[in-house]
Amino acid sequence: MIKNNSFLKIEKTISLPIAVETQAIAITWNEELYILINSAANKETFVFKLNTSLSFEKIARLPLLSTSATICKQQLIVIGANREGKPLVIAINNSGEIQKENILEITPTIWPVMACSNETIIAWQENATEIERGYFNVETNKIEKLPSISVSNPPAIIFPLKEEIVATLSEKNKTHLINLTSGEITNLDISQPMAIGKTINSIFYGWLEKDTVSLKFLKNSKEVNFHLKNASLGKLNAISGKEATLWIQKQETEIGNDYQWNSAIIQENTAIFEIEGFIYAVGSWNDKIILIQNSRLILLKKSINN
């Protein structure tokens, strides 16, 4: 048995200013935590900032249902559907003031995501056979198209990683990992669906198989495996941050045939943290992991075993 030298514990639980209906996003900006919560009834997104006293401050109310967000050139870029269902990009400053509001002239089936380094890259799908990508200019609302990526069956999955976007394409007993920013292709001998994330320096990926959760870094032969009962029945996500983090959420049958949502948070050399109840989003904030449930935000912090 491997003895883990650290564990995650709940540091604080904070009531959300409004309940989560369908979607929430947690994103770090200038060391501060921003939470985006959709209001499906009004087709809008509320943007809140968690201040130093750990209370929420509402900074914006945006006319779209958000699907993703990123930080680019001292702006929070939010992508989503406007009230007519068209893809909309809104850029706000850290006070919540709208700097730009642009409708994208595309018809996505897989909604666009963005990442930002020297240039802002955008990727999306309009049909099942191609990933579209290009450089987006938020000032002119123009997309400089790059060559599209052909997709076969099963479909690709697109992962925004802050400064770059990657996609996975499955083929028989291997997975092709394509960096949509650089065009680099890496072949991985894995047939299971994967989740991709990034630490400060490295891309990592995880996959599920029976009662095992596996974690590996892209340019490192080391593989770390964790035992988790019925792991393969869950949905796997990777959380980018200072440390490689995996999140598995699954629905299990309890006594009396009632269903219970359960989640597990996994980091290397750390005991698995498990929690009951449906979670809408998980994120990282400095040295903490953020869990967003219907009416509360949970801060997890790593502690060292004595």
mmCIF file of C-alpha atoms in Angstrom:
data_model
loop_
_atom_site.group_PDB
_atom_site.id
_atom_site.type_symbol
_atom_site.label_atom_id
_atom_site.label_comp_id
_atom_site.label_asym_id
_atom_site.label_seq_id
_atom_site.Cartn_x
_atom_site.Cartn_y
_atom_site.Cartn_z
ATOM 1 C CA MET A 1 0.000 0.000 0.000
ATOM 2 C CA ILE A 2 1.293 3.449 -0.960
ATOM 3 C CA LYS A 3 1.406 5.877 1.927
ATOM 4 C CA ASN A 4 0.364 9.335 0.776
ATOM 5 C CA ASN A 5 2.265 12.159 2.406
ATOM 6 C CA SER A 6 -0.543 14.713 2.109
ATOM 7 C CA PHE A 7 -4.309 15.005 1.999
ATOM 8 C CA LEU A 8 -6.989 17.481 0.931
ATOM 9 C CA LYS A 9 -9.318 18.919 3.531
ATOM 10 C CA ILE A 10 -12.164 21.426 3.488
ATOM 11 C CA GLU A 11 -10.740 24.781 4.544
ATOM 12 C CA LYS A 12 -13.917 26.828 4.174
ATOM 13 C CA THR A 13 -17.459 26.644 2.802
ATOM 14 C CA ILE A 14 -18.984 29.847 1.389
ATOM 15 C CA SER A 15 -22.594 30.448 0.349
ATOM 16 C CA LEU A 16 -22.969 31.439 -3.290
ATOM 17 C CA PRO A 17 -24.732 34.752 -3.983
ATOM 18 C CA ILE A 18 -27.185 32.974 -6.310
ATOM 19 C CA ALA A 19 -27.940 29.305 -6.874
ATOM 20 C CA VAL A 20 -26.416 27.480 -9.829
ATOM 21 C CA GLU A 21 -29.098 26.356 -12.271
ATOM 22 C CA THR A 22 -27.189 24.797 -15.155
ATOM 23 C CA GLN A 23 -23.612 26.047 -15.491
ATOM 24 C CA ALA A 24 -20.836 27.618 -13.452
ATOM 25 C CA ILE A 25 -17.228 28.513 -14.259
ATOM 26 C CA ALA A 26 -14.371 29.195 -11.819
ATOM 27 C CA ILE A 27 -11.405 31.160 -13.157
ATOM 28 C CA THR A 28 -8.372 32.823 -11.569
ATOM 29 C CA TRP A 29 -7.440 36.332 -12.668
ATOM 30 C CA ASN A 30 -4.578 38.331 -11.111
ATOM 31 C CA GLU A 31 -4.555 35.919 -8.154
ATOM 32 C CA GLU A 32 -8.268 36.611 -7.556
ATOM 33 C CA LEU A 33 -11.107 34.150 -8.023
ATOM 34 C CA TYR A 34 -13.964 34.909 -10.398
ATOM 35 C CA ILE A 35 -17.132 32.829 -10.549
ATOM 36 C CA LEU A 36 -19.515 32.893 -13.526
ATOM 37 C CA ILE A 37 -23.052 31.581 -12.944
ATOM 38 C CA ASN A 38 -25.634 31.222 -15.710
ATOM 39 C CA SER A 39 -29.248 32.286 -15.288
ATOM 40 C CA ALA A 40 -31.128 30.148 -17.811
ATOM 41 C CA ALA A 41 -34.460 31.919 -17.253
ATOM 42 C CA ASN A 42 -33.038 35.325 -18.209
ATOM 43 C CA LYS A 43 -30.400 34.017 -20.637
ATOM 44 C CA GLU A 44 -27.604 35.876 -18.891
ATOM 45 C CA THR A 45 -24.469 35.285 -16.852
ATOM 46 C CA PHE A 46 -23.613 36.834 -13.511
ATOM 47 C CA VAL A 47 -19.918 37.441 -12.802
ATOM 48 C CA PHE A 48 -18.813 37.541 -9.157
ATOM 49 C CA LYS A 49 -15.413 38.134 -7.573
ATOM 50 C CA LEU A 50 -14.359 36.585 -4.293
ATOM 51 C CA ASN A 51 -12.676 39.363 -2.339
ATOM 52 C CA THR A 52 -9.975 39.127 0.327
ATOM 53 C CA SER A 53 -12.580 38.761 3.101
ATOM 54 C CA LEU A 54 -13.958 35.711 1.233
ATOM 55 C CA SER A 55 -17.284 37.327 0.412
ATOM 56 C CA PHE A 56 -18.687 37.737 -3.089
ATOM 57 C CA GLU A 57 -18.900 40.992 -5.008
ATOM 58 C CA LYS A 58 -21.040 41.147 -8.155
ATOM 59 C CA ILE A 59 -19.091 42.865 -10.921
ATOM 60 C CA ALA A 60 -21.062 42.129 -14.114
ATOM 61 C CA ARG A 61 -24.311 40.888 -15.608
ATOM 62 C CA LEU A 62 -23.687 39.728 -19.165
ATOM 63 C CA PRO A 63 -26.321 39.179 -21.906
ATOM 64 C CA LEU A 64 -25.349 35.613 -22.757
ATOM 65 C CA LEU A 65 -25.371 32.071 -21.404
ATOM 66 C CA SER A 66 -21.671 31.406 -20.897
ATOM 67 C CA THR A 67 -20.028 28.221 -22.130
ATOM 68 C CA SER A 68 -16.341 29.047 -21.481
ATOM 69 C CA ALA A 69 -14.036 31.835 -20.346
ATOM 70 C CA THR A 70 -10.365 32.751 -20.479
ATOM 71 C CA ILE A 71 -8.054 35.598 -19.456
ATOM 72 C CA CYS A 72 -6.359 37.517 -22.255
ATOM 73 C CA LYS A 73 -4.407 40.791 -22.147
ATOM 74 C CA GLN A 74 -5.936 41.981 -18.864
ATOM 75 C CA GLN A 75 -9.463 41.146 -19.964
ATOM 76 C CA LEU A 76 -11.856 38.385 -19.034
ATOM 77 C CA ILE A 77 -13.118 36.903 -22.308
ATOM 78 C CA VAL A 78 -16.480 35.129 -21.980
ATOM 79 C CA ILE A 79 -17.960 33.017 -24.770
ATOM 80 C CA GLY A 80 -21.569 31.902 -24.914
ATOM 81 C CA ALA A 81 -24.933 32.149 -26.630
ATOM 82 C CA ASN A 82 -26.814 35.437 -26.783
ATOM 83 C CA ARG A 83 -30.593 35.651 -26.441
ATOM 84 C CA GLU A 84 -31.000 34.706 -30.116
ATOM 85 C CA GLY A 85 -28.753 31.676 -29.696
ATOM 86 C CA LYS A 86 -25.834 33.125 -31.673
ATOM 87 C CA PRO A 87 -22.224 32.729 -30.476
ATOM 88 C CA LEU A 88 -21.191 35.881 -28.628
ATOM 89 C CA VAL A 89 -17.813 36.977 -27.245
ATOM 90 C CA ILE A 90 -17.731 39.586 -24.467
ATOM 91 C CA ALA A 91 -14.551 41.119 -23.042
ATOM 92 C CA ILE A 92 -14.738 42.837 -19.641
ATOM 93 C CA ASN A 93 -12.158 44.487 -17.411
ATOM 94 C CA ASN A 94 -11.642 43.548 -13.763
ATOM 95 C CA SER A 95 -14.324 46.055 -12.715
ATOM 96 C CA GLY A 96 -16.923 44.329 -14.886
ATOM 97 C CA GLU A 97 -17.119 47.019 -17.578
ATOM 98 C CA ILE A 98 -17.746 45.630 -21.067
ATOM 99 C CA GLN A 99 -14.821 46.474 -23.387
ATOM 100 C CA LYS A 100 -15.983 44.581 -26.477
ATOM 101 C CA GLU A 101 -19.087 42.626 -27.468
ATOM 102 C CA ASN A 102 -18.776 40.639 -30.704
ATOM 103 C CA ILE A 103 -21.081 38.170 -32.440
ATOM 104 C CA LEU A 104 -19.119 35.415 -34.197
ATOM 105 C CA GLU A 105 -20.153 34.684 -37.770
ATOM 106 C CA ILE A 106 -20.039 30.929 -37.308
ATOM 107 C CA THR A 107 -22.625 28.191 -36.735
ATOM 108 C CA PRO A 108 -21.011 25.880 -34.167
ATOM 109 C CA THR A 109 -22.095 22.389 -33.217
ATOM 110 C CA ILE A 110 -19.240 22.260 -30.688
ATOM 111 C CA TRP A 111 -19.131 25.695 -29.051
ATOM 112 C CA PRO A 112 -15.913 27.721 -29.493
ATOM 113 C CA VAL A 113 -13.202 27.934 -26.849
ATOM 114 C CA MET A 114 -10.279 30.343 -26.674
ATOM 115 C CA ALA A 115 -6.752 30.422 -25.288
ATOM 116 C CA CYS A 116 -4.340 33.326 -25.122
ATOM 117 C CA SER A 117 -0.565 33.647 -25.377
ATOM 118 C CA ASN A 118 0.974 36.139 -27.841
ATOM 119 C CA GLU A 119 -2.171 35.777 -29.928
ATOM 120 C CA THR A 120 -5.679 34.622 -29.122
ATOM 121 C CA ILE A 121 -6.499 31.259 -30.661
ATOM 122 C CA ILE A 122 -10.051 29.996 -31.088
ATOM 123 C CA ALA A 123 -11.283 26.493 -31.950
ATOM 124 C CA TRP A 124 -14.738 25.056 -32.612
ATOM 125 C CA GLN A 125 -16.665 22.593 -34.786
ATOM 126 C CA GLU A 126 -19.392 23.326 -37.308
ATOM 127 C CA ASN A 127 -19.764 19.717 -38.437
ATOM 128 C CA ALA A 128 -18.755 16.259 -37.252
ATOM 129 C CA THR A 129 -15.790 15.887 -39.611
ATOM 130 C CA GLU A 130 -13.620 18.965 -38.956
ATOM 131 C CA ILE A 131 -12.202 21.066 -36.123
ATOM 132 C CA GLU A 132 -12.056 24.712 -37.178
ATOM 133 C CA ARG A 133 -9.364 26.937 -35.685
ATOM 134 C CA GLY A 134 -7.771 30.320 -36.138
ATOM 135 C CA TYR A 135 -6.455 33.503 -34.528
ATOM 136 C CA PHE A 136 -9.114 35.818 -33.138
ATOM 137 C CA ASN A 137 -8.770 39.593 -32.983
ATOM 138 C CA VAL A 138 -11.095 40.865 -30.254
ATOM 139 C CA GLU A 139 -10.792 44.450 -31.538
ATOM 140 C CA THR A 140 -11.845 43.757 -35.138
ATOM 141 C CA ASN A 141 -13.904 40.597 -34.511
ATOM 142 C CA LYS A 142 -11.978 38.881 -37.309
ATOM 143 C CA ILE A 143 -10.799 35.254 -37.339
ATOM 144 C CA GLU A 144 -7.640 34.474 -39.294
ATOM 145 C CA LYS A 145 -8.364 30.877 -40.247
ATOM 146 C CA LEU A 146 -5.765 28.138 -39.872
ATOM 147 C CA PRO A 147 -6.066 24.784 -41.689
ATOM 148 C CA SER A 148 -8.898 22.705 -40.240
ATOM 149 C CA ILE A 149 -8.264 19.327 -38.575
ATOM 150 C CA SER A 150 -10.046 16.280 -40.006
ATOM 151 C CA VAL A 151 -12.051 14.275 -37.487
ATOM 152 C CA SER A 152 -13.189 10.666 -37.836
ATOM 153 C CA ASN A 153 -15.481 8.595 -35.645
ATOM 154 C CA PRO A 154 -15.601 8.792 -32.603
ATOM 155 C CA PRO A 155 -15.615 12.600 -32.444
ATOM 156 C CA ALA A 156 -12.794 14.774 -31.185
ATOM 157 C CA ILE A 157 -12.776 16.438 -27.767
ATOM 158 C CA ILE A 158 -11.351 19.974 -27.454
ATOM 159 C CA PHE A 159 -9.567 21.189 -24.308
ATOM 160 C CA PRO A 160 -8.634 24.866 -23.713
ATOM 161 C CA LEU A 161 -5.458 25.073 -21.597
ATOM 162 C CA LYS A 162 -5.162 28.821 -20.902
ATOM 163 C CA GLU A 163 -2.316 29.524 -23.376
ATOM 164 C CA GLU A 164 -3.055 26.784 -25.919
ATOM 165 C CA ILE A 165 -5.809 24.478 -27.133
ATOM 166 C CA VAL A 166 -5.427 20.735 -27.639
ATOM 167 C CA ALA A 167 -7.761 18.071 -28.994
ATOM 168 C CA THR A 168 -7.902 14.292 -28.747
ATOM 169 C CA LEU A 169 -8.851 12.004 -31.625
ATOM 170 C CA SER A 170 -9.341 8.286 -30.997
ATOM 171 C CA GLU A 171 -8.335 5.575 -33.431
ATOM 172 C CA LYS A 172 -8.513 1.882 -32.523
ATOM 173 C CA ASN A 173 -6.069 1.335 -29.636
ATOM 174 C CA LYS A 174 -4.442 4.757 -29.596
ATOM 175 C CA THR A 175 -5.260 8.416 -29.149
ATOM 176 C CA HIS A 176 -3.866 11.275 -31.196
ATOM 177 C CA LEU A 177 -3.240 14.388 -29.116
ATOM 178 C CA ILE A 178 -3.156 17.449 -31.387
ATOM 179 C CA ASN A 179 -1.950 20.845 -30.223
ATOM 180 C CA LEU A 180 -4.263 23.172 -32.151
ATOM 181 C CA THR A 181 -1.968 26.116 -31.393
ATOM 182 C CA SER A 182 1.320 24.659 -32.672
ATOM 183 C CA GLY A 183 0.008 21.831 -34.849
ATOM 184 C CA GLU A 184 2.185 19.265 -32.999
ATOM 185 C CA ILE A 185 0.750 15.720 -32.906
ATOM 186 C CA THR A 186 1.560 13.161 -30.177
ATOM 187 C CA ASN A 187 0.417 9.544 -30.449
ATOM 188 C CA LEU A 188 -0.565 7.882 -27.172
ATOM 189 C CA ASP A 189 -1.110 4.135 -26.743
ATOM 190 C CA ILE A 190 -4.393 4.630 -24.877
ATOM 191 C CA SER A 191 -7.848 3.687 -26.124
ATOM 192 C CA GLN A 192 -9.923 5.053 -23.235
ATOM 193 C CA PRO A 193 -11.429 8.567 -23.320
ATOM 194 C CA MET A 194 -9.024 11.066 -21.808
ATOM 195 C CA ALA A 195 -9.075 14.354 -19.940
ATOM 196 C CA ILE A 196 -6.305 16.904 -20.542
ATOM 197 C CA GLY A 197 -4.989 19.637 -18.236
ATOM 198 C CA LYS A 198 -1.886 21.722 -17.680
ATOM 199 C CA THR A 199 0.330 22.652 -14.749
ATOM 200 C CA ILE A 200 2.638 25.663 -14.951
ATOM 201 C CA ASN A 201 5.129 23.766 -17.132
ATOM 202 C CA SER A 202 3.575 20.504 -18.291
ATOM 203 C CA ILE A 203 0.525 19.085 -20.032
ATOM 204 C CA PHE A 204 -0.927 16.086 -18.189
ATOM 205 C CA TYR A 205 -3.670 13.624 -19.012
ATOM 206 C CA GLY A 206 -5.793 11.071 -17.216
ATOM 207 C CA TRP A 207 -8.013 8.131 -18.093
ATOM 208 C CA LEU A 208 -10.242 5.580 -16.364
ATOM 209 C CA GLU A 209 -10.253 1.801 -16.530
ATOM 210 C CA LYS A 210 -12.391 -0.390 -14.259
ATOM 211 C CA ASP A 211 -11.337 0.501 -10.693
ATOM 212 C CA THR A 212 -8.277 2.513 -11.716
ATOM 213 C CA VAL A 213 -7.592 6.195 -12.372
ATOM 214 C CA SER A 214 -4.358 6.824 -14.286
ATOM 215 C CA LEU A 215 -2.365 10.056 -14.467
ATOM 216 C CA LYS A 216 0.553 10.798 -16.756
ATOM 217 C CA PHE A 217 2.519 13.826 -18.001
ATOM 218 C CA LEU A 218 2.933 14.309 -21.728
ATOM 219 C CA LYS A 219 6.753 14.266 -21.888
ATOM 220 C CA ASN A 220 7.427 11.933 -18.982
ATOM 221 C CA SER A 221 7.314 8.133 -18.961
ATOM 222 C CA LYS A 222 6.139 8.011 -15.342
ATOM 223 C CA GLU A 223 2.555 6.795 -14.861
ATOM 224 C CA VAL A 224 0.684 7.080 -11.558
ATOM 225 C CA ASN A 225 -2.315 4.836 -10.837
ATOM 226 C CA PHE A 226 -4.976 5.273 -8.160
ATOM 227 C CA HIS A 227 -7.526 2.737 -6.955
ATOM 228 C CA LEU A 228 -11.099 4.036 -6.999
ATOM 229 C CA LYS A 229 -14.056 1.647 -6.950
ATOM 230 C CA ASN A 230 -16.134 1.798 -10.144
ATOM 231 C CA ALA A 231 -13.937 4.584 -11.482
ATOM 232 C CA SER A 232 -14.803 3.781 -15.109
ATOM 233 C CA LEU A 233 -18.484 4.539 -14.446
ATOM 234 C CA GLY A 234 -17.667 8.193 -13.782
ATOM 235 C CA LYS A 235 -17.028 11.229 -15.925
ATOM 236 C CA LEU A 236 -13.415 12.391 -15.845
ATOM 237 C CA ASN A 237 -12.187 15.994 -15.963
ATOM 238 C CA ALA A 238 -8.695 17.488 -15.635
ATOM 239 C CA ILE A 239 -8.195 20.674 -13.608
ATOM 240 C CA SER A 240 -5.328 22.920 -14.698
ATOM 241 C CA GLY A 241 -3.369 24.668 -11.964
ATOM 242 C CA LYS A 242 -0.164 24.509 -9.959
ATOM 243 C CA GLU A 243 -0.589 20.740 -9.547
ATOM 244 C CA ALA A 244 -2.062 18.113 -11.846
ATOM 245 C CA THR A 245 -5.585 17.447 -10.597
ATOM 246 C CA LEU A 246 -8.245 15.008 -11.786
ATOM 247 C CA TRP A 247 -11.943 15.134 -10.922
ATOM 248 C CA ILE A 248 -14.261 12.145 -11.315
ATOM 249 C CA GLN A 249 -18.011 12.479 -10.797
ATOM 250 C CA LYS A 250 -20.320 9.491 -10.910
ATOM 251 C CA GLN A 251 -23.861 8.548 -10.002
ATOM 252 C CA GLU A 252 -24.221 5.525 -7.740
ATOM 253 C CA THR A 253 -27.192 3.531 -6.505
ATOM 254 C CA GLU A 254 -27.712 3.745 -2.759
ATOM 255 C CA ILE A 255 -29.865 1.639 -0.429
ATOM 256 C CA GLY A 256 -33.495 1.764 -1.542
ATOM 257 C CA ASN A 257 -32.456 2.332 -5.177
ATOM 258 C CA ASP A 258 -31.975 6.051 -4.602
ATOM 259 C CA TYR A 259 -29.265 7.715 -6.644
ATOM 260 C CA GLN A 260 -26.408 9.698 -5.138
ATOM 261 C CA TRP A 261 -23.825 11.804 -6.931
ATOM 262 C CA ASN A 262 -20.275 11.294 -5.676
ATOM 263 C CA SER A 263 -17.047 13.014 -6.677
ATOM 264 C CA ALA A 264 -13.388 12.238 -6.155
ATOM 265 C CA ILE A 265 -10.512 14.733 -6.390
ATOM 266 C CA ILE A 266 -7.146 13.172 -7.187
ATOM 267 C CA GLN A 267 -3.611 14.575 -7.003
ATOM 268 C CA GLU A 268 -0.261 12.763 -7.036
ATOM 269 C CA ASN A 269 1.068 11.751 -3.576
ATOM 270 C CA THR A 270 -2.216 12.844 -2.036
ATOM 271 C CA ALA A 271 -5.005 10.780 -0.511
ATOM 272 C CA ILE A 272 -8.154 10.752 -2.678
ATOM 273 C CA PHE A 273 -10.718 13.300 -1.489
ATOM 274 C CA GLU A 274 -14.328 12.123 -1.884
ATOM 275 C CA ILE A 275 -17.496 14.166 -1.436
ATOM 276 C CA GLU A 276 -21.227 13.555 -1.917
ATOM 277 C CA GLY A 277 -23.593 15.743 -3.901
ATOM 278 C CA PHE A 278 -23.650 17.059 -7.444
ATOM 279 C CA ILE A 279 -20.794 19.404 -8.393
ATOM 280 C CA TYR A 280 -21.204 21.860 -11.268
ATOM 281 C CA ALA A 281 -17.588 22.925 -11.613
ATOM 282 C CA VAL A 282 -14.120 22.398 -10.176
ATOM 283 C CA GLY A 283 -11.241 24.850 -10.501
ATOM 284 C CA SER A 284 -7.945 25.857 -8.943
ATOM 285 C CA TRP A 285 -7.097 29.067 -7.118
ATOM 286 C CA ASN A 286 -3.512 29.589 -5.922
ATOM 287 C CA ASP A 287 -2.908 26.597 -3.595
ATOM 288 C CA LYS A 288 -6.600 25.678 -3.311
ATOM 289 C CA ILE A 289 -9.093 23.521 -5.198
ATOM 290 C CA ILE A 290 -12.541 25.056 -5.758
ATOM 291 C CA LEU A 291 -15.721 22.947 -5.774
ATOM 292 C CA ILE A 292 -18.990 24.596 -6.860
ATOM 293 C CA GLN A 293 -22.257 22.977 -5.804
ATOM 294 C CA ASN A 294 -25.811 24.310 -6.134
ATOM 295 C CA SER A 295 -25.660 26.892 -3.373
ATOM 296 C CA ARG A 296 -22.125 26.805 -1.983
ATOM 297 C CA LEU A 297 -18.474 27.059 -2.876
ATOM 298 C CA ILE A 298 -16.044 24.714 -1.121
ATOM 299 C CA LEU A 299 -12.353 25.541 -0.698
ATOM 300 C CA LEU A 300 -10.031 22.552 -0.418
ATOM 301 C CA LYS A 301 -6.463 22.944 0.756
ATOM 302 C CA LYS A 302 -3.656 20.420 0.899
ATOM 303 C CA SER A 303 -2.252 19.503 4.306
ATOM 304 C CA ILE A 304 0.830 17.445 5.141
ATOM 305 C CA ASN A 305 0.480 14.312 7.249
ATOM 306 C CA ASN A 306 2.308 14.387 10.551
#
